[in-house]
Short mmCIF file of C-alpha atoms in Angstrom, two decimals:
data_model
loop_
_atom_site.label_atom_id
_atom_site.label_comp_id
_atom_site.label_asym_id
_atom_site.label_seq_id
_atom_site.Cartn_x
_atom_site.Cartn_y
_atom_site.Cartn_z
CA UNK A 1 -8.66 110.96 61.99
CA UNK A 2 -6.36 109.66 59.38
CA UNK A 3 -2.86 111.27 58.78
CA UNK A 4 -3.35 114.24 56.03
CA UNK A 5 -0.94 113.99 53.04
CA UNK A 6 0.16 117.78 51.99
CA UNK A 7 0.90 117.66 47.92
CA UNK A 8 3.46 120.55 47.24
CA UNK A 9 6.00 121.81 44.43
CA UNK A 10 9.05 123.45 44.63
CA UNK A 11 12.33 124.47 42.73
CA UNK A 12 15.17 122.23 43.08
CA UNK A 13 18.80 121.95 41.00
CA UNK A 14 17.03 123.80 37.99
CA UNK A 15 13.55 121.50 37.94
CA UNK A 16 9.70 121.54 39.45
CA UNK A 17 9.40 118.46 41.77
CA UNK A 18 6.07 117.36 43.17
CA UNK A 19 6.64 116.29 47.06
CA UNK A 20 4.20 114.78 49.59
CA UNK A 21 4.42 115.74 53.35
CA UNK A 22 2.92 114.13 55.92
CA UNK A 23 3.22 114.48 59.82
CA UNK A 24 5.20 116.16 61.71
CA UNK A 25 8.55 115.58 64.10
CA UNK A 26 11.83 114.37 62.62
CA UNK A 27 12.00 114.26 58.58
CA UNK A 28 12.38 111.08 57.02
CA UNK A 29 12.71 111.23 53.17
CA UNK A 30 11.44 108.43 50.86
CA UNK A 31 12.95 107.77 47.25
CA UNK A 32 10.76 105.00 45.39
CA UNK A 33 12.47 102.92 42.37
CA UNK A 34 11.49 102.23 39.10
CA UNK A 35 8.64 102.17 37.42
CA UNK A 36 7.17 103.41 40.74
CA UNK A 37 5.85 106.84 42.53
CA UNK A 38 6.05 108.72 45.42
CA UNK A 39 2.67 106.38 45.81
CA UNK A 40 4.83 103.54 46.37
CA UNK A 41 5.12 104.17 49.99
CA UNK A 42 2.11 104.80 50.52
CA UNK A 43 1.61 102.88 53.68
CA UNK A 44 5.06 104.01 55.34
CA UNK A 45 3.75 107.39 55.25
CA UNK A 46 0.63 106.83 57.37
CA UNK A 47 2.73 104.59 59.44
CA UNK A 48 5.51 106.77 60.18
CA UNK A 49 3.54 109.95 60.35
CA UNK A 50 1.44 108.71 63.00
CA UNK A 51 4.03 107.40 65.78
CA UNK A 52 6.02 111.47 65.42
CA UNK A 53 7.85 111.84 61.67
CA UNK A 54 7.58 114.17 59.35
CA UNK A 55 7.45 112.22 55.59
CA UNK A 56 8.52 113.45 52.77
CA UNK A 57 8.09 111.59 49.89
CA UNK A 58 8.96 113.07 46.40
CA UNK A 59 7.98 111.96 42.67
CA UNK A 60 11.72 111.95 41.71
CA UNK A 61 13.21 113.41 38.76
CA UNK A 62 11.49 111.94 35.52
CA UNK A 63 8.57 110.57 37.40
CA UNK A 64 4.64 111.89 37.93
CA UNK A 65 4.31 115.07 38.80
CA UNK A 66 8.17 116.46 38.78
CA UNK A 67 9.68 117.31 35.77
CA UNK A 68 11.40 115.07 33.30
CA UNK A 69 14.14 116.65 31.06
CA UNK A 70 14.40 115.36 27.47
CA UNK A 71 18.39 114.56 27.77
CA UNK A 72 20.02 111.71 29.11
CA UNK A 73 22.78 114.08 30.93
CA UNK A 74 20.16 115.34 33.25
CA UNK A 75 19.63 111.91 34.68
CA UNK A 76 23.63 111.25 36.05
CA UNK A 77 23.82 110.26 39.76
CA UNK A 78 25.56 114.21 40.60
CA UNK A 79 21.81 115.90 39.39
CA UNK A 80 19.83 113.08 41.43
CA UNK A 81 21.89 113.38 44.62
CA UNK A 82 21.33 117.16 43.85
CA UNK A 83 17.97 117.44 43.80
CA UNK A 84 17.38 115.72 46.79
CA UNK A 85 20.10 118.32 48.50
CA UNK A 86 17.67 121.78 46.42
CA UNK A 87 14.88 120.08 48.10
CA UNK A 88 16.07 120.28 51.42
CA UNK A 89 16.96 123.35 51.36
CA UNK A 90 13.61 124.37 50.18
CA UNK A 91 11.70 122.83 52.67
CA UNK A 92 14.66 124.31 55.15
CA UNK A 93 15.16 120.87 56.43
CA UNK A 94 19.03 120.84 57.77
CA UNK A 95 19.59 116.84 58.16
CA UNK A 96 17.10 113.73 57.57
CA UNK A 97 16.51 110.52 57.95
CA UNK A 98 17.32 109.25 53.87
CA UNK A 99 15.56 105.67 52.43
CA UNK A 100 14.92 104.30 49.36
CA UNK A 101 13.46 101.28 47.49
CA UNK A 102 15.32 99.74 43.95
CA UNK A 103 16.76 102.69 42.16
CA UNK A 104 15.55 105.00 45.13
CA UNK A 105 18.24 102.48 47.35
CA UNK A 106 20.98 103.78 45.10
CA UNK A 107 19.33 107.10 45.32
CA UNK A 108 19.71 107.10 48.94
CA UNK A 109 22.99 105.49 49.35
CA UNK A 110 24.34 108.13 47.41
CA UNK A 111 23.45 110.87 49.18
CA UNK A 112 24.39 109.75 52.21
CA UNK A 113 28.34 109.43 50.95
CA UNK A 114 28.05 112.85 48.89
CA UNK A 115 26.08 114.63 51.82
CA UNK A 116 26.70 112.80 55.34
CA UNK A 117 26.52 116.59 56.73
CA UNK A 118 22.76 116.06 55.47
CA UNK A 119 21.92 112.49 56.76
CA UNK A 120 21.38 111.46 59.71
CA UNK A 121 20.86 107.70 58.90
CA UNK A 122 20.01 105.44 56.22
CA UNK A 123 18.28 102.73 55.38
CA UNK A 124 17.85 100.96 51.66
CA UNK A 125 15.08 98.10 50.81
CA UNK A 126 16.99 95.58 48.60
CA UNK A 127 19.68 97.65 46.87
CA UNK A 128 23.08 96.83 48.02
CA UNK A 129 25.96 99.52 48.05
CA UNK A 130 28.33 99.23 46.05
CA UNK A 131 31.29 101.45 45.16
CA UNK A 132 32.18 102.02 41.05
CA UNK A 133 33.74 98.95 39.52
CA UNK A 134 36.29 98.52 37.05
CA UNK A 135 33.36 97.98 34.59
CA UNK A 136 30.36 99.79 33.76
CA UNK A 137 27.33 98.48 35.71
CA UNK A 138 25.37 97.79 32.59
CA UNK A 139 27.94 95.38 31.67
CA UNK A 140 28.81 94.15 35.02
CA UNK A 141 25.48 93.20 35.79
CA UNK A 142 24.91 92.14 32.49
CA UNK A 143 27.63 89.41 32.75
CA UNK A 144 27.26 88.96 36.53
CA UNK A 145 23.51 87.33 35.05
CA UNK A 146 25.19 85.83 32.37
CA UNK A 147 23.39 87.11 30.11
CA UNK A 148 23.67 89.38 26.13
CA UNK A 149 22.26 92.81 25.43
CA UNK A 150 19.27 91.10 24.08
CA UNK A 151 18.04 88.85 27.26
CA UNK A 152 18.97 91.59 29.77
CA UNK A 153 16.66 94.50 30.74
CA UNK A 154 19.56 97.01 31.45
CA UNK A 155 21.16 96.52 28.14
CA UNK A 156 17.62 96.78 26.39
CA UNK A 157 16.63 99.60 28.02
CA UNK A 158 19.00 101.63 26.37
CA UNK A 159 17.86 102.77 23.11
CA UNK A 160 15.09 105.26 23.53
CA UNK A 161 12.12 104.61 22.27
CA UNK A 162 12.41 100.53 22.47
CA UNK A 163 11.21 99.81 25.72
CA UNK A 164 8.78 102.64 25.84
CA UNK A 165 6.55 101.59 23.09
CA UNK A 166 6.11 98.31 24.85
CA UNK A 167 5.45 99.41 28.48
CA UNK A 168 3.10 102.33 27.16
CA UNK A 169 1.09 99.90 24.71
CA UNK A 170 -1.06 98.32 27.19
CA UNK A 171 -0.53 100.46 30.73
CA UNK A 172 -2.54 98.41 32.93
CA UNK A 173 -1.71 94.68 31.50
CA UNK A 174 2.21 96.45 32.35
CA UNK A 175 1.66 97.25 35.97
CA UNK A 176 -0.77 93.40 36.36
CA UNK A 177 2.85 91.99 34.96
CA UNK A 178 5.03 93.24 37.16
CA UNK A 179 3.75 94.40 39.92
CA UNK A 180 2.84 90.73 41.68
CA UNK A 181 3.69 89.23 45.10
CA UNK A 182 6.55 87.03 45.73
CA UNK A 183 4.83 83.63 44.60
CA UNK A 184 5.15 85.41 40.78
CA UNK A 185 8.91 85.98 41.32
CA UNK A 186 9.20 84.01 37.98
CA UNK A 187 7.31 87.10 36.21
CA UNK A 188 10.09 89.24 36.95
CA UNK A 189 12.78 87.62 36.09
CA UNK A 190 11.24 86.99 32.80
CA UNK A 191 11.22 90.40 32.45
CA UNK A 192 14.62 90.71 33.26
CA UNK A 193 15.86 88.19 30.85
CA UNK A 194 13.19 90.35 28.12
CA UNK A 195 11.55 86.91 27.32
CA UNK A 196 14.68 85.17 26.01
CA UNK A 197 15.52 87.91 23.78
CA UNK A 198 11.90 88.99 22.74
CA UNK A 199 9.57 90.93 24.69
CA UNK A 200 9.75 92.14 28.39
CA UNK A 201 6.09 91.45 28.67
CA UNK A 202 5.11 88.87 25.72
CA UNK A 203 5.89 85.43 27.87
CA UNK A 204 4.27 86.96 31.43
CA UNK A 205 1.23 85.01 31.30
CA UNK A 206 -1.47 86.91 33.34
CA UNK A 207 -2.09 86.30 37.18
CA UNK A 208 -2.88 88.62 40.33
CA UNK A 209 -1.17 91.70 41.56
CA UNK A 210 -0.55 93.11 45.38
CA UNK A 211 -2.25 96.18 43.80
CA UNK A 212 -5.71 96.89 44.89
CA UNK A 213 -8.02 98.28 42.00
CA UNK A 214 -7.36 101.87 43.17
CA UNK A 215 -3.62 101.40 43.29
CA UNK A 216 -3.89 100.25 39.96
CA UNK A 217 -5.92 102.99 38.77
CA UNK A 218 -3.10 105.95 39.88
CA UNK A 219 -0.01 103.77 38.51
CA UNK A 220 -2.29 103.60 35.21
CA UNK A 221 -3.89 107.04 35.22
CA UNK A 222 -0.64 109.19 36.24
CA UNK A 223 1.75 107.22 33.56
CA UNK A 224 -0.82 107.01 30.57
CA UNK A 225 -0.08 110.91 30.95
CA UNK A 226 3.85 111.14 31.39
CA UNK A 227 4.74 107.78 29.65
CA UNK A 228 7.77 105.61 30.97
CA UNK A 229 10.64 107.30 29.10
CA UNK A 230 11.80 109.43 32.73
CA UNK A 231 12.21 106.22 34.39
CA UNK A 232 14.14 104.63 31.93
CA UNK A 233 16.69 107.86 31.58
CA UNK A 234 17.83 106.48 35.06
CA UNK A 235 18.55 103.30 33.71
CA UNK A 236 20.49 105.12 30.44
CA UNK A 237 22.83 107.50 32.07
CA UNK A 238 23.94 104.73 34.75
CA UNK A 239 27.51 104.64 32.67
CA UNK A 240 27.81 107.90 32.57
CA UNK A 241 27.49 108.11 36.46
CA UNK A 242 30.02 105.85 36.63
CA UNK A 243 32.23 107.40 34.40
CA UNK A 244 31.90 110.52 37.20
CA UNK A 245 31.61 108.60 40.15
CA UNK A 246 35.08 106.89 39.89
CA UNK A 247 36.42 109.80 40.60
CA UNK A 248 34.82 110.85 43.87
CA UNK A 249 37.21 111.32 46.79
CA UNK A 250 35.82 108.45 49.23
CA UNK A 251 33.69 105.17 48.75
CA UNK A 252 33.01 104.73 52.14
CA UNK A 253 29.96 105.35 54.43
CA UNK A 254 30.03 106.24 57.94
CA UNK A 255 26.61 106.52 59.20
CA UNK A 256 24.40 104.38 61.01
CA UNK A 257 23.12 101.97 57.97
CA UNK A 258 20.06 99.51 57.15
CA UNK A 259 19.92 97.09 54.17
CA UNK A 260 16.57 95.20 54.09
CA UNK A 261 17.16 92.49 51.97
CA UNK A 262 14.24 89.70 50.38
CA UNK A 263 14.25 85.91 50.03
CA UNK A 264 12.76 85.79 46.68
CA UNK A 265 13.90 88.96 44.89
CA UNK A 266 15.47 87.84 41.16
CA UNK A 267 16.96 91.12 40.22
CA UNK A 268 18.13 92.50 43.96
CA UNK A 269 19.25 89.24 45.29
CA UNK A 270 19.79 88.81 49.11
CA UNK A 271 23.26 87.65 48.62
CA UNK A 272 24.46 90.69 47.75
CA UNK A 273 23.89 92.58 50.91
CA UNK A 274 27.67 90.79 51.48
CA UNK A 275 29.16 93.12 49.02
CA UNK A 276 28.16 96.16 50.96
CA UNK A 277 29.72 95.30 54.35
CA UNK A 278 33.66 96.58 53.53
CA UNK A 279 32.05 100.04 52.78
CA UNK A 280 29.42 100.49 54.94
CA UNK A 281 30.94 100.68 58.05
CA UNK A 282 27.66 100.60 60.69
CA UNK A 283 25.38 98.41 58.59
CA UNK A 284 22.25 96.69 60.15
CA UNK A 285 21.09 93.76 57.67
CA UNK A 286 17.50 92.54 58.10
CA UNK A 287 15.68 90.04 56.15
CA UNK A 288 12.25 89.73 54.82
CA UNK A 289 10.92 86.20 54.30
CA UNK A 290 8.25 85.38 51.41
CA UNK A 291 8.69 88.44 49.88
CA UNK A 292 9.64 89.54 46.10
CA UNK A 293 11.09 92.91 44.34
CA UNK A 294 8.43 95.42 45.78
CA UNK A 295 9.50 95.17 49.41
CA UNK A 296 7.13 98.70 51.01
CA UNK A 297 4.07 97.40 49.10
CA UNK A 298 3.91 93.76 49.42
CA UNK A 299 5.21 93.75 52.79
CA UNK A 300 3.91 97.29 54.00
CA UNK A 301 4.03 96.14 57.79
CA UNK A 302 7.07 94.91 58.19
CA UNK A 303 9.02 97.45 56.58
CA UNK A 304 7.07 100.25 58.25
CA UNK A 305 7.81 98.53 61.59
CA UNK A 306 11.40 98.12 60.87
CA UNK A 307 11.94 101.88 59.32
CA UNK A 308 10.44 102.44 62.97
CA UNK A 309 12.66 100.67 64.76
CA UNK A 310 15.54 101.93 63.14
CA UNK A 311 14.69 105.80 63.25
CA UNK A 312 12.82 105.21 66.38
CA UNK A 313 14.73 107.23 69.38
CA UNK A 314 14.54 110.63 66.75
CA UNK A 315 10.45 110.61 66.64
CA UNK A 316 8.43 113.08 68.41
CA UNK A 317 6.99 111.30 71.78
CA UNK A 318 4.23 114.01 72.24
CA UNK A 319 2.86 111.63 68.81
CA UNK A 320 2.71 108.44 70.43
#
């Protein structure tokens, strides 16, 4: 019999979120990236459900089946980290195991410095920590590509509307773009660079996704109804997190720390891990070979069995 994934909602920092639970044993929350789900992990769940977690895995704030406020404001790192905090304290969960993928890595990283009474470990698929800069990310990534506000996703993302009319046209033909295995890195990072200045999805040429025809079908079906434009709040309030974050009281994290990094990620490059190690004090750094942006679903094996090692000694042994 195959591991039974309970669909629930609950209250949390003012919204609705929709939250899967799986399993039983120690918690281990899940935090997907952008444009994902709480679908993304799909494979982790039934993975780490059946050797003695508990899995929680929540449609974050702006995605699926939890709400999505209208204003940018609602989107600052503070209200993310927050919700994550309400919806522990719904479910009456003290302290968890805290992971997340892309934007979900960020996500995840921050709750762990803003609530270490909360985590008891952490572990991020190809998003670095990094404390505020002097800059604001949107720029500082922007130049650290060496790129303009018209060739680099960030910077186009930030006038509502723009991006999504483009990544709501077609649904499908947007998910068959990006979502691809690590042989169509190129595909990404012509979305990153919007075409040369164009289109994020005009110059993709068409080839295969890691998506089977049923994963397709829920990333299509679910945002045909809510549209991208929750998502891409994330992406528009980043400087105003920053503007916050500089002034939080420590940078630092002391907890026991994972960073799964990829060869052949454009955006989330594997060199970057480096920046994390003077403020993560007990970081573990493992490496995924042939492997592109969308770590849990391309490789769904190896990061389940290394989210296993790495949480390993707190699962329930009456499971194995």
């Amino acid at each position: 019999m195959g591991t039974i994934i309970r669909h629930t909602f609950l209250d949390s920092n003012g919204i609705r979120m929709h939250v899967t639970d799986a399993g039983r044993g120690y918690p281990i929350l899940l935090c997907h990236g952008f444009p994902e789900l709480w679908y993304s992990w799909r494979r982790q769940i039934h993975a780490l459900a059946e050797v003695g977690f508990r899995v929680l895995c929540p449609d974050l704030r702006g995605y699926g089946g939890t709400d999505a406020p209208e204003e940018i404001e609602s989107y600052v790192m503070r209200e993310l980290v927050e919700d994550i905090h309400g919806l522990f304290d719904a479910l009456g969960i003290d302290k968890a195991g805290v992971v997340g993928h892309d934007w979900g890595g960020s996500l995840a990283w921050q709750f762990a410095l803003r609530h270490p009474e909360r985590t008891e470990r952490v572990a991020s698929l190809n998003t670095p920590y990094l404390p505020p800069g002097p800059v604001a990310p949107s720029l500082m990534y922007r130049d650290a590509f060496r790129l303009t506000d018209k060739t680099f996703y960030m910077r186009h993302f930030q006038e509502p509307g723009v991006a999504e009319r483009e990544l709501e046209a077609d649904v499908r033909d947007t998910f068959q773009k990006i979502m691809r295995p690590a042989k169509y890195a190129d595909s990404l990072a012509t979305f990153m660079t919007v075409g040369d200045g164009t289109s994020l999805l005009g110059k993709i040429d068409p080839g295969e996704t890691f998506l089977s025809k049923i994963d397709l079908d829920t990333y299509v079906r679910i945002y045909k109804r809510t549209g991208f434009r929750g998502g891409l709040n994330w992406y528009r309030a980043m400087d105003l997190s920053w503007e916050e974050d500089r002034s939080l009281p420590s940078f630092e994290i002391d907890l026991p720390a994972l960073l799964v990094v990829t060869d052949k990620d454009p955006v989330l490059r594997p060199e970057m891990a480096e920046l994390s190690k003077p403020y993560v004090k007990n970081l573990r750094i493992e490496r995924i070979t042939d492997c592109g942006h969308w770590t849990q679903q391309e490789k769904p094996a190896e990061v389940s069995n290394l989210l296993i090692d790495f949480f390993g000694d707190l699962r329930d042994p009456s499971m194995e």
